[in-house]
Amino acid sequence: MKGFRPQKIAIVGAGAIGAYYGCLLARVGHEVHFLLRGDFDVVSREGFHVRTRETQFHLHPVHAHADVDDIGFCDLVIIAIKTSNNAALAQLLPPLEAPGHTIFLTLQNGMGNVETLARLFPPGQIVAGLCFTCINRTAPGVIENYHAGRIQFADATGGPARAHTHAVAEMFAAAGVASKAVDSLERALWLKLCWNVPFNGLAIAGGGITTDRILASPPLRDLARALMHEVQEAAAAHGVEIPANHVAAQFSLTEGMGAYKPSSLIDFVSGRPVEISAIWGEPLRRGQAKGVDMGRLACLHSLLRHMVTSR
Amino acid sequence: MKGFRPQKIAIVGAGAIGAYYGCLLARVGHEVHFLLRGDFDVVSREGFHVRTRETQFHLHPVHAHADVDDIGFCDLVIIAIKTSNNAALAQLLPPLEAPGHTIFLTLQNGMGNVETLARLFPPGQIVAGLCFTCINRTAPGVIENYHAGRIQFADATGGPARAHTHAVAEMFAAAGVASKAVDSLERALWLKLCWNVPFNGLAIAGGGITTDRILASPPLRDLARALMHEVQEAAAAHGVEIPANHVAAQFSLTEGMGAYKPSSLIDFVSGRPVEISAIWGEPLRRGQAKGVDMGRLACLHSLLRHMVTSR
């Protein structure tokens, strides 16, 4: 698949992440089909308005679809629905596959997504993209990106990135996204969770607060660090060494983010599903499966489950 | 001190617990002096109104004092201030002591109280009373007790109850309180914390909820059990075996309590100090000092500290 150049791309789940990257790819000339639900009417009529710190553009007309069967086979399918709705993928994805050919790229949060895809398609057709960015859908068809961010791409097979993964990374790079193919999905996932587990979680459990307030609260700051150490221990039990300076770096990184609202907090306060399993449940399960107790994560996970169901 | 019969009793901290037991002792003929702050004027003028499920009575006139120096030496000093204000005891208690004679009885929540008293007086003059009850001060001078409850009395020395502890228990029994002298303060404290750690804590961290809602939430119910197991582990590391059926019994007990508001939740929503150190901080510290990780308790403790300071 060297030189893989998709002719036709589907975006399954055109929320903030899916719509944003789909628009960037369409802007540089790819044929991008968006599967939409609530925003279908607005986007069909008015297209997407994308705003970043540097620029803004209007994508119009848009290949908007309310039904996956209207899209047909694609070369690349980008999955960006909430992980809490992953059960729907068994219905949504098969109509898009040219067997043995289509690449499925999950841009979703947390752990367990490639496993969900691998129950439907061969691992060699699956790529994971870990997004380090902050993108919001501020109104139907309106997408705002507050900092450029980057994506790490990894093979779902767990091994070093192969040609098609490099090709996907190059395609995103050509669309203006800071992109990198990395050699261990497992390592990339644990490293990313070092941030998401404490900061997404404490933003909700701390009472609906931005990351600057987590850092400013001595007990929450200590708890964030202790949660990272639990993630680090669980990763180590899975053969992934997270260096001590990675933990320290998360704090200086977060200092620079100001009054940042993690996506899970935005989901929580908007009454949308929160990705409990992908961000907290699955790393907890994987740590405990190796005998790592992860008591703080267990406590946080239980409180979040309760808070989400009792909203 | 066999046959210890106090002529003169002081209540230091006449909130719900202090006022209630002081009134019961006064009603059967003891000379009881109440140290009051905010309620001094009302109680001086109108006395205490006490309501229980079975009866109600009016204690009037009352020996009400705004200044501890107006009370003088006592045979028995009952300490019932919030543990979060324990630093004040070094000023409040010495004027009440007849050296070598006065018994100091703490009816306060959680761990660390006899240690505070033992920095001021010989352990042989200190008794701990663990209250299993629910008493509220519903208005200035108005005390309501919703279920009869009971008190366990233990020697501060850590050994089996000696004569003065039995005498104190008998004095309370004669005033109508279900009372029992027990042989290990440490054991009694850990057993009581099995309930307070999860239920007082999750009532706050779960979003201001009564105990029936903790039991009705599968994640919180599981977390409550896991927190009890951490308390059980820490107790074991201190030589106290908490039987498995004690943990089970806490759940059936709590089922019977209905929509119960733990005292810490009442404190939290009223903006009053919450006894973070006595109920969560000190057992955490003691567990960790023996190498028990107590990750769930550490997480809950940090969240509670944050929530209390950011009210």
Coordinates of C-alpha atoms in Angstrom, one line a residue:
Chain A
M1 CA 0.0 0.0 0.0
K2 CA 3.0 2.3 -0.4
G3 CA 1.9 5.5 -2.1
F4 CA -1.7 4.8 -0.8
R5 CA -3.6 7.8 -2.0
P6 CA -7.3 7.7 -1.2
Q7 CA -9.7 8.7 -3.9
K8 CA -12.7 8.7 -1.6
I9 CA -12.8 9.3 2.1
A10 CA -15.7 8.8 4.6
I11 CA -16.0 10.6 7.9
V12 CA -18.1 8.5 10.3
G13 CA -19.1 10.8 13.1
A14 CA -18.8 14.4 11.9
G15 CA -18.6 16.0 15.3
A16 CA -15.7 18.4 16.1
I17 CA -12.8 16.1 15.4
G18 CA -14.3 14.3 12.4
A19 CA -15.6 17.5 10.8
Y20 CA -12.4 19.4 11.3
Y21 CA -10.1 16.9 9.8
G22 CA -12.5 16.0 7.0
C23 CA -12.7 19.7 6.1
L24 CA -8.9 20.0 6.0
L25 CA -8.7 17.0 3.8
A26 CA -11.4 18.3 1.5
R27 CA -9.7 21.7 1.3
V28 CA -6.6 20.1 -0.3
G29 CA -8.7 18.3 -2.9
H30 CA -9.8 14.9 -1.4
E31 CA -13.3 13.7 -2.0
V32 CA -14.7 13.6 1.5
H33 CA -18.1 12.3 2.5
F34 CA -19.5 13.2 5.8
L35 CA -22.0 11.0 7.7
L36 CA -24.1 13.4 9.8
R37 CA -27.0 13.1 12.2
G38 CA -28.3 16.2 14.0
D39 CA -26.4 18.7 11.8
F40 CA -27.3 17.1 8.5
D41 CA -29.8 19.7 7.4
V42 CA -27.6 22.7 8.3
V43 CA -24.5 21.3 6.8
S44 CA -26.3 20.2 3.6
R45 CA -27.6 23.7 3.2
E46 CA -24.7 25.8 4.4
G47 CA -21.6 23.6 4.5
F48 CA -19.0 23.8 7.3
H49 CA -17.4 26.9 8.7
V50 CA -14.0 26.2 10.2
R51 CA -12.1 28.6 12.3
T52 CA -8.6 28.2 13.7
R53 CA -6.2 30.7 15.4
E54 CA -4.5 31.4 12.1
T55 CA -7.3 31.3 9.5
Q56 CA -10.9 30.5 8.7
F57 CA -12.5 28.9 5.7
H58 CA -15.9 27.8 4.5
L59 CA -16.4 24.3 3.0
H60 CA -19.3 24.4 0.6
P61 CA -20.9 22.4 -1.0
V62 CA -20.3 19.4 1.3
H63 CA -20.9 15.7 0.5
A64 CA -23.3 15.3 3.4
H65 CA -25.1 12.1 4.1
A66 CA -27.7 11.0 6.7
D67 CA -27.4 7.3 5.7
V68 CA -24.2 5.3 5.4
D69 CA -25.6 3.3 2.5
D70 CA -25.6 6.5 0.4
I71 CA -21.8 6.8 0.6
G72 CA -20.7 3.4 -0.8
F73 CA -17.2 1.9 -0.8
C74 CA -14.4 4.2 0.3
D75 CA -10.6 4.0 0.2
L76 CA -10.3 5.5 3.7
V77 CA -12.9 5.6 6.5
I78 CA -12.2 7.9 9.4
I79 CA -14.0 7.0 12.5
A80 CA -14.7 9.9 14.9
I81 CA -17.9 9.0 16.7
K82 CA -17.9 9.0 20.5
T83 CA -16.5 5.8 21.8
S84 CA -19.6 5.4 24.0
N85 CA -21.4 4.7 20.8
N86 CA -18.9 2.2 19.4
A87 CA -21.5 -0.6 19.4
A88 CA -23.0 1.2 16.3
L89 CA -19.9 0.6 14.3
A90 CA -20.8 -2.9 13.4
Q91 CA -23.8 -1.5 11.5
L92 CA -22.1 1.7 10.2
L93 CA -18.8 0.5 8.7
P94 CA -19.4 -2.7 6.6
P95 CA -21.2 -0.8 3.8
L96 CA -18.1 1.4 3.4
E97 CA -15.6 -1.4 3.0
A98 CA -14.1 -2.5 -0.3
P99 CA -12.9 -5.9 1.2
G100 CA -9.2 -6.1 1.7
H101 CA -8.7 -2.6 0.5
T102 CA -10.4 0.0 2.7
I103 CA -8.3 1.5 5.5
F104 CA -10.2 2.3 8.7
L105 CA -8.6 5.1 10.8
T106 CA -9.9 5.7 14.3
L107 CA -9.3 9.2 15.6
Q108 CA -11.2 8.3 18.8
N109 CA -10.2 8.8 22.4
G110 CA -8.7 6.2 24.7
M111 CA -8.3 2.5 24.7
G112 CA -10.4 -0.3 23.1
N113 CA -11.1 1.3 19.8
V114 CA -8.8 -0.7 17.5
E115 CA -10.1 -3.8 19.3
T116 CA -13.6 -2.9 18.4
L117 CA -12.6 -2.4 14.8
A118 CA -10.5 -5.6 14.8
R119 CA -13.7 -7.6 15.5
L120 CA -15.0 -6.3 12.1
F121 CA -11.9 -6.0 9.8
P122 CA -8.4 -7.5 9.5
P123 CA -5.9 -5.6 11.7
G124 CA -3.8 -4.8 8.6
Q125 CA -6.6 -2.5 7.4
I126 CA -6.8 -0.6 10.7
V127 CA -4.8 2.5 11.8
A128 CA -5.1 4.5 15.0
G129 CA -4.7 8.2 15.1
L130 CA -4.1 9.8 18.5
C131 CA -5.1 13.5 18.4
F132 CA -3.5 16.0 20.7
T133 CA -5.6 19.0 20.1
C134 CA -8.6 21.0 21.2
I135 CA -11.5 21.3 18.7
N136 CA -15.0 22.3 19.5
R137 CA -18.2 22.2 17.5
T138 CA -19.6 25.6 18.7
A139 CA -22.8 25.5 16.6
P140 CA -24.3 23.2 13.9
G141 CA -21.7 23.3 11.1
V142 CA -19.3 25.5 13.0
I143 CA -16.0 24.1 14.0
E144 CA -13.4 25.9 16.1
N145 CA -9.8 24.8 16.7
Y146 CA -8.0 26.6 19.4
H147 CA -4.5 25.2 19.0
A148 CA -3.0 23.5 16.0
G149 CA -2.2 20.3 17.7
R150 CA -0.9 17.1 16.2
I151 CA -1.7 13.5 15.4
Q152 CA 0.3 10.3 16.1
F153 CA -0.5 7.4 13.8
A154 CA 0.1 3.8 14.7
D155 CA -0.6 0.4 13.3
A156 CA -3.4 -1.5 14.9
T157 CA -1.3 -4.7 14.7
G158 CA 0.8 -3.3 17.5
G159 CA 4.0 -3.5 15.5
P160 CA 6.0 -0.6 13.9
A161 CA 4.2 1.6 11.5
R162 CA 3.9 0.0 8.0
A163 CA 3.6 1.7 4.6
H164 CA -0.2 2.4 4.8
T165 CA 0.2 4.1 8.2
H166 CA 3.0 6.2 6.9
A167 CA 0.9 7.1 3.9
V168 CA -2.0 8.2 6.1
A169 CA 0.3 10.3 8.2
E170 CA 1.7 11.9 5.0
M171 CA -1.8 12.6 3.7
F172 CA -2.6 14.5 6.9
A173 CA 0.7 16.3 6.8
A174 CA -0.1 17.4 3.3
A175 CA -3.4 18.8 4.6
G176 CA -1.5 20.9 7.1
V177 CA -1.7 18.7 10.2
A178 CA 1.5 18.1 12.3
S179 CA 1.6 14.3 11.8
K180 CA 3.9 11.5 12.8
A181 CA 3.8 7.7 12.4
V182 CA 4.9 6.0 15.7
D183 CA 6.1 2.5 16.2
S184 CA 4.0 1.3 19.1
L185 CA 0.3 1.9 19.5
E186 CA 0.3 0.6 23.0
R187 CA 3.0 3.0 24.1
A188 CA 1.3 6.0 22.4
L189 CA -2.0 5.2 24.1
W190 CA -0.5 4.9 27.6
L191 CA 1.5 8.1 27.1
K192 CA -1.6 10.0 26.0
L193 CA -3.7 8.6 28.9
C194 CA -1.1 10.0 31.3
W195 CA -2.8 13.4 30.6
N196 CA -6.4 12.4 29.9
V197 CA -6.9 10.2 32.9
P198 CA -6.2 12.9 35.5
F199 CA -7.1 16.1 33.7
N200 CA -10.3 14.9 31.9
G201 CA -11.4 13.1 35.0
L202 CA -10.7 15.7 37.7
A203 CA -12.2 18.5 35.5
I204 CA -15.5 16.7 36.0
A205 CA -15.1 15.1 39.5
G206 CA -13.5 18.4 40.8
G207 CA -16.9 20.1 40.2
G208 CA -16.7 21.2 36.5
I209 CA -13.4 23.0 36.5
T210 CA -10.8 24.0 33.9
T211 CA -7.3 22.6 34.0
D212 CA -5.8 25.7 35.5
R213 CA -8.0 25.2 38.6
I214 CA -6.8 21.6 38.9
L215 CA -3.2 22.8 38.9
A216 CA -4.1 25.6 41.4
S217 CA -5.6 23.2 43.9
P218 CA -2.9 21.4 46.0
P219 CA -5.0 18.3 46.6
L220 CA -6.0 17.9 43.0
R221 CA -2.6 18.6 41.7
D222 CA -1.2 15.9 44.0
L223 CA -4.0 13.6 43.0
A224 CA -3.3 14.2 39.3
R225 CA 0.3 13.3 39.8
A226 CA -0.6 10.1 41.7
L227 CA -3.1 9.1 39.0
M228 CA -0.3 9.5 36.4
H229 CA 1.9 7.3 38.5
E230 CA -0.8 4.6 38.5
V231 CA -1.1 4.9 34.7
Q232 CA 2.7 4.6 34.6
E233 CA 2.6 1.5 36.7
A234 CA -0.1 -0.2 34.6
A235 CA 1.9 0.7 31.4
A236 CA 5.0 -0.8 32.9
A237 CA 3.1 -4.0 33.6
H238 CA 2.3 -4.0 29.9
G239 CA 5.9 -3.6 28.9
V240 CA 5.7 0.2 28.2
E241 CA 8.1 2.3 30.2
I242 CA 6.9 5.9 30.6
P243 CA 9.8 8.0 31.6
A244 CA 9.6 10.1 34.8
N245 CA 10.1 13.3 32.8
H246 CA 7.0 12.5 30.7
V247 CA 4.9 12.9 33.9
A248 CA 6.7 16.2 34.8
A249 CA 6.2 17.4 31.2
Q250 CA 2.5 17.0 31.5
F251 CA 2.4 19.6 34.2
S252 CA 4.4 22.2 32.3
L253 CA 2.4 21.5 29.2
T254 CA -0.8 22.0 31.2
E255 CA 0.5 25.2 32.8
G256 CA 0.7 26.6 29.2
M257 CA -2.9 25.7 28.4
G258 CA -4.5 28.3 30.7
A259 CA -8.2 27.8 31.5
Y260 CA -8.6 24.8 29.3
K261 CA -11.8 22.7 29.2
P262 CA -11.0 19.0 28.5
S263 CA -13.4 17.5 25.9
S264 CA -14.9 15.2 28.5
L265 CA -15.9 18.2 30.7
I266 CA -17.6 19.8 27.6
D267 CA -19.4 16.5 27.0
F268 CA -20.4 16.3 30.7
V269 CA -21.8 19.8 31.0
S270 CA -23.6 19.5 27.6
G271 CA -25.4 16.4 28.7
R272 CA -23.6 14.4 26.0
P273 CA -22.2 10.9 26.6
V274 CA -18.8 10.9 28.4
E275 CA -16.2 8.4 27.2
I276 CA -16.0 6.6 30.5
S277 CA -14.9 3.2 29.2
A278 CA -12.3 4.4 26.7
I279 CA -10.5 6.9 29.0
W280 CA -10.9 5.4 32.5
G281 CA -12.6 2.0 32.4
E282 CA -10.3 0.2 29.9
P283 CA -6.9 1.4 31.3
L284 CA -8.2 0.4 34.8
R285 CA -9.2 -3.0 33.5
R286 CA -5.9 -3.5 31.8
G287 CA -3.9 -2.4 34.8
Q288 CA -5.9 -4.6 37.2
A289 CA -5.6 -7.6 34.8
K290 CA -1.8 -7.4 35.4
G291 CA -2.3 -7.1 39.2
V292 CA -1.8 -3.3 39.4
D293 CA -4.3 -2.1 41.9
M294 CA -4.9 1.5 40.6
G295 CA -7.0 2.4 43.6
R296 CA -7.2 6.1 42.7
L297 CA -8.3 5.4 39.1
A298 CA -10.8 2.9 40.4
C299 CA -12.3 5.6 42.7
L300 CA -12.3 8.3 40.0
H301 CA -13.9 5.8 37.5
S302 CA -16.7 5.0 40.0
L303 CA -17.4 8.6 40.8
L304 CA -17.4 9.5 37.1
R305 CA -19.8 6.7 36.3
H306 CA -22.1 7.8 39.0
M307 CA -21.9 11.5 38.1
V308 CA -22.7 10.8 34.4
T309 CA -25.7 8.6 35.2
S310 CA -27.1 11.0 37.8
R311 CA -26.8 14.2 35.7
Chain B
M1 CA -11.8 6.2 90.4
K2 CA -14.3 3.4 91.0
G3 CA -17.6 4.9 91.8
F4 CA -16.6 8.1 90.0
R5 CA -19.6 10.4 90.2
P6 CA -19.1 13.8 88.7
Q7 CA -20.4 16.7 90.7
K8 CA -19.8 19.2 87.9
I9 CA -19.6 18.6 84.2
A10 CA -18.5 21.0 81.4
I11 CA -19.7 20.6 77.8
V12 CA -17.0 22.1 75.5
G13 CA -18.7 22.6 72.1
A14 CA -22.4 22.6 72.6
G15 CA -23.4 21.8 69.1
A16 CA -25.8 19.0 68.3
I17 CA -23.8 16.2 70.1
G18 CA -22.6 18.2 73.0
A19 CA -25.9 19.9 73.7
Y20 CA -27.9 16.7 73.4
Y21 CA -25.8 14.6 75.8
G22 CA -25.4 17.6 78.2
C23 CA -29.1 18.0 78.4
L24 CA -29.7 14.3 79.0
L25 CA -27.2 14.4 81.9
A26 CA -28.6 17.6 83.3
R27 CA -32.1 16.1 83.2
V28 CA -31.1 13.3 85.6
G29 CA -29.6 15.8 88.0
H30 CA -26.0 16.5 87.1
E31 CA -24.7 20.0 87.2
V32 CA -23.9 20.7 83.6
H33 CA -22.1 23.8 82.3
F34 CA -22.4 24.5 78.6
L35 CA -19.7 26.5 76.7
L36 CA -21.5 28.2 73.8
R37 CA -20.5 30.6 71.1
G38 CA -23.1 31.6 68.5
D39 CA -26.1 30.3 70.5
F40 CA -25.1 31.8 73.8
D41 CA -27.7 34.5 73.9
V42 CA -30.6 32.3 72.8
V43 CA -29.7 29.4 75.2
S44 CA -29.1 31.8 78.2
R45 CA -32.6 33.3 77.7
E46 CA -34.6 30.3 76.5
G47 CA -32.6 27.1 77.4
F48 CA -32.5 24.0 75.2
H49 CA -35.4 22.3 73.5
V50 CA -34.7 18.7 73.0
R51 CA -36.8 16.5 70.7
T52 CA -36.4 12.7 70.2
R53 CA -38.6 10.2 68.5
E54 CA -40.0 9.2 71.9
T55 CA -40.2 12.4 73.8
Q56 CA -39.3 16.0 74.1
F57 CA -38.2 18.2 77.0
H58 CA -37.1 21.7 77.8
L59 CA -34.0 22.3 79.8
H60 CA -34.3 25.7 81.5
P61 CA -32.5 27.5 83.1
V62 CA -29.2 26.4 81.6
H63 CA -25.7 27.0 83.0
A64 CA -24.6 28.8 79.8
H65 CA -21.1 30.3 79.4
A66 CA -19.4 32.3 76.7
D67 CA -16.0 32.1 78.3
V68 CA -14.4 29.0 79.7
D69 CA -12.9 30.9 82.6
D70 CA -16.4 31.4 84.0
I71 CA -16.8 27.7 84.4
G72 CA -13.9 26.7 86.7
F73 CA -12.7 23.2 87.6
C74 CA -14.9 20.3 86.6
D75 CA -15.0 16.6 87.4
L76 CA -15.8 15.7 83.9
V77 CA -15.2 17.7 80.7
I78 CA -17.0 16.5 77.6
I79 CA -15.4 17.6 74.3
A80 CA -17.7 17.9 71.4
I81 CA -16.3 20.7 69.2
K82 CA -15.6 19.9 65.5
T83 CA -12.3 18.2 65.2
S84 CA -11.3 20.7 62.6
N85 CA -11.1 23.2 65.5
N86 CA -9.1 20.9 67.8
A87 CA -6.2 23.4 67.9
A88 CA -8.4 25.5 70.1
L89 CA -8.4 22.8 72.8
A90 CA -5.0 23.8 74.2
Q91 CA -6.6 27.2 75.2
L92 CA -10.1 25.9 76.2
L93 CA -9.4 22.9 78.4
P94 CA -6.6 23.7 80.9
P95 CA -8.8 26.2 82.9
L96 CA -11.3 23.3 83.5
E97 CA -8.8 20.8 84.9
A98 CA -8.4 19.9 88.5
P99 CA -5.0 18.4 88.0
G100 CA -4.9 14.6 88.3
H101 CA -8.6 14.5 88.8
T102 CA -10.7 15.8 85.9
I103 CA -11.7 13.2 83.3
F104 CA -11.7 14.5 79.7
L105 CA -14.2 12.6 77.5
T106 CA -14.0 13.2 73.7
L107 CA -17.3 12.5 71.8
Q108 CA -15.7 13.6 68.6
N109 CA -15.6 11.9 65.2
G110 CA -12.7 10.0 63.7
M111 CA -9.1 9.5 64.6
G112 CA -6.5 11.7 66.3
N113 CA -8.6 13.2 69.1
V114 CA -7.2 11.3 72.0
E115 CA -3.8 12.1 70.7
T116 CA -4.6 15.8 70.7
L117 CA -5.9 15.5 74.3
A118 CA -2.9 13.4 75.3
R119 CA -0.6 16.3 74.4
L120 CA -2.4 18.3 77.2
F121 CA -3.3 15.7 79.9
P122 CA -2.2 12.3 81.1
P123 CA -3.8 9.5 79.1
G124 CA -5.3 8.1 82.4
Q125 CA -7.6 11.1 82.5
I126 CA -8.8 10.7 78.9
V127 CA -11.8 8.7 77.7
A128 CA -13.1 8.4 74.1
G129 CA -16.8 8.0 73.4
L130 CA -17.7 6.8 69.9
C131 CA -21.2 8.0 69.1
F132 CA -23.4 6.0 66.7
T133 CA -26.4 8.3 66.3
C134 CA -27.8 11.1 64.3
I135 CA -28.4 14.4 66.1
N136 CA -29.0 17.7 64.5
R137 CA -29.2 21.3 65.9
T138 CA -32.1 22.5 63.8
A139 CA -32.2 26.0 65.2
P140 CA -30.3 27.9 68.0
G141 CA -31.1 26.0 71.2
V142 CA -33.1 23.3 69.4
I143 CA -31.7 19.8 69.3
E144 CA -33.3 16.9 67.4
N145 CA -32.3 13.2 67.7
Y146 CA -33.7 11.0 65.0
H147 CA -32.7 7.6 66.4
A148 CA -31.7 6.7 69.9
G149 CA -28.2 5.4 69.0
R150 CA -25.5 4.3 71.4
I151 CA -22.0 5.2 72.6
Q152 CA -19.0 3.0 73.0
F153 CA -16.5 4.2 75.6
A154 CA -12.9 3.3 75.6
D155 CA -9.7 4.1 77.5
A156 CA -7.4 6.5 75.8
T157 CA -4.4 4.4 76.9
G158 CA -5.4 1.8 74.4
G159 CA -5.8 -1.0 76.9
P160 CA -9.0 -2.5 78.3
A161 CA -11.5 -0.1 79.9
R162 CA -10.6 0.8 83.4
A163 CA -12.8 1.8 86.3
H164 CA -13.3 5.5 85.3
T165 CA -14.3 4.5 81.8
H166 CA -16.9 2.0 83.1
A167 CA -18.1 4.7 85.5
V168 CA -18.6 7.2 82.6
A169 CA -20.4 4.5 80.6
E170 CA -22.7 3.9 83.7
M171 CA -23.4 7.6 84.1
F172 CA -24.5 7.8 80.5
A173 CA -26.6 4.6 80.8
A174 CA -28.3 6.1 83.9
A175 CA -29.1 9.2 81.7
G176 CA -30.9 6.9 79.2
V177 CA -28.2 6.4 76.7
A178 CA -27.3 2.9 75.4
S179 CA -23.8 2.7 76.6
K180 CA -21.0 0.2 76.6
A181 CA -17.4 0.2 77.7
V182 CA -15.2 -1.5 75.1
D183 CA -11.7 -2.9 75.5
S184 CA -9.8 -1.5 72.5
L185 CA -10.1 2.1 71.4
E186 CA -8.2 1.3 68.2
R187 CA -10.5 -1.5 67.2
A188 CA -13.6 0.6 68.0
L189 CA -12.3 3.5 65.9
W190 CA -11.5 1.4 62.8
L191 CA -14.8 -0.4 63.0
K192 CA -16.7 2.9 63.1
L193 CA -14.6 4.3 60.2
C194 CA -15.7 1.4 58.1
W195 CA -19.0 3.3 57.8
N196 CA -17.9 6.9 58.0
V197 CA -15.2 6.7 55.4
P198 CA -17.4 5.6 52.5
F199 CA -20.8 7.0 53.5
N200 CA -19.8 10.4 54.8
G201 CA -17.3 10.8 51.9
L202 CA -19.5 9.6 49.0
A203 CA -22.4 11.6 50.3
I204 CA -20.3 14.7 49.5
A205 CA -18.2 13.5 46.6
G206 CA -21.2 11.9 44.9
G207 CA -22.8 15.3 44.6
G208 CA -24.5 15.9 47.9
I209 CA -26.6 12.8 48.2
T210 CA -28.2 10.8 50.9
T211 CA -27.1 7.3 51.8
D212 CA -30.0 5.6 50.0
R213 CA -28.7 7.1 46.7
I214 CA -25.2 5.8 47.4
L215 CA -26.7 2.3 47.8
A216 CA -28.9 2.7 44.7
S217 CA -25.9 3.7 42.5
P218 CA -24.0 0.5 41.4
P219 CA -20.6 2.3 40.9
L220 CA -20.9 4.1 44.3
R221 CA -22.1 1.0 46.1
D222 CA -19.1 -0.9 44.7
L223 CA -16.8 1.9 45.6
A224 CA -18.2 2.0 49.2
R225 CA -17.4 -1.7 49.6
A226 CA -13.9 -1.2 48.2
L227 CA -13.2 1.7 50.5
M228 CA -14.3 -0.5 53.5
H229 CA -11.9 -3.1 52.3
E230 CA -9.1 -0.6 52.3
V231 CA -10.1 0.5 55.9
Q232 CA -10.1 -3.2 56.8
E233 CA -6.6 -3.7 55.3
A234 CA -5.2 -0.7 57.2
A235 CA -6.8 -1.9 60.4
A236 CA -5.3 -5.3 59.9
A237 CA -1.9 -3.7 59.5
H238 CA -2.5 -2.1 62.9
G239 CA -3.4 -5.5 64.4
V240 CA -7.1 -5.0 64.3
E241 CA -9.1 -7.7 62.5
I242 CA -12.3 -6.4 61.1
P243 CA -14.5 -9.5 60.3
A244 CA -15.9 -9.8 56.8
N245 CA -19.4 -9.8 58.2
H246 CA -18.9 -6.4 59.7
V247 CA -18.5 -5.0 56.1
A248 CA -21.7 -6.8 55.0
A249 CA -23.5 -5.6 58.1
Q250 CA -22.7 -2.0 57.2
F251 CA -24.8 -2.4 54.1
S252 CA -27.8 -3.9 55.7
L253 CA -27.6 -1.3 58.5
T254 CA -27.5 1.5 55.9
E255 CA -30.4 0.0 53.9
G256 CA -32.5 0.5 57.1
M257 CA -31.5 4.2 57.4
G258 CA -33.4 5.4 54.4
A259 CA -32.6 8.8 53.0
Y260 CA -30.0 9.5 55.6
K261 CA -27.8 12.6 55.5
P262 CA -24.4 11.9 57.1
S263 CA -23.2 14.7 59.4
S264 CA -20.4 15.6 57.1
L265 CA -22.8 16.2 54.3
I266 CA -24.8 18.5 56.5
D267 CA -21.6 20.3 57.5
F268 CA -20.6 20.6 53.8
V269 CA -23.9 22.0 52.5
S270 CA -24.1 24.4 55.4
G271 CA -20.7 25.8 54.7
R272 CA -19.4 24.6 58.1
P273 CA -16.0 23.0 58.5
V274 CA -15.9 19.3 57.4
E275 CA -13.9 16.9 59.5
I276 CA -11.5 15.9 56.7
S277 CA -8.5 15.0 58.8
A278 CA -10.3 13.0 61.5
I279 CA -12.5 10.9 59.2
W280 CA -10.3 10.5 56.0
G281 CA -6.8 12.1 56.5
E282 CA -5.8 10.3 59.7
P283 CA -6.8 6.8 58.7
L284 CA -5.2 7.3 55.3
R285 CA -2.0 8.5 57.0
R286 CA -2.1 5.5 59.4
G287 CA -2.7 3.0 56.6
Q288 CA 0.1 4.4 54.5
A289 CA 2.5 4.5 57.4
K290 CA 2.1 0.7 57.5
G291 CA 2.6 0.4 53.7
V292 CA -1.1 0.0 52.8
D293 CA -1.6 2.0 49.7
M294 CA -5.3 2.9 50.2
G295 CA -5.6 4.5 46.7
R296 CA -9.3 4.9 46.8
L297 CA -9.2 6.6 50.1
A298 CA -6.3 8.8 48.9
C299 CA -8.4 9.8 45.9
L300 CA -11.6 10.5 47.9
H301 CA -9.5 12.5 50.5
S302 CA -8.0 14.7 47.8
L303 CA -11.4 15.3 46.2
L304 CA -13.0 16.2 49.5
R305 CA -10.2 18.5 50.4
H306 CA -10.6 20.3 47.1
M307 CA -14.4 20.4 47.3
V308 CA -14.4 21.9 50.8
T309 CA -11.9 24.6 50.0
S310 CA -13.6 25.5 46.7
R311 CA -17.2 25.7 48.2

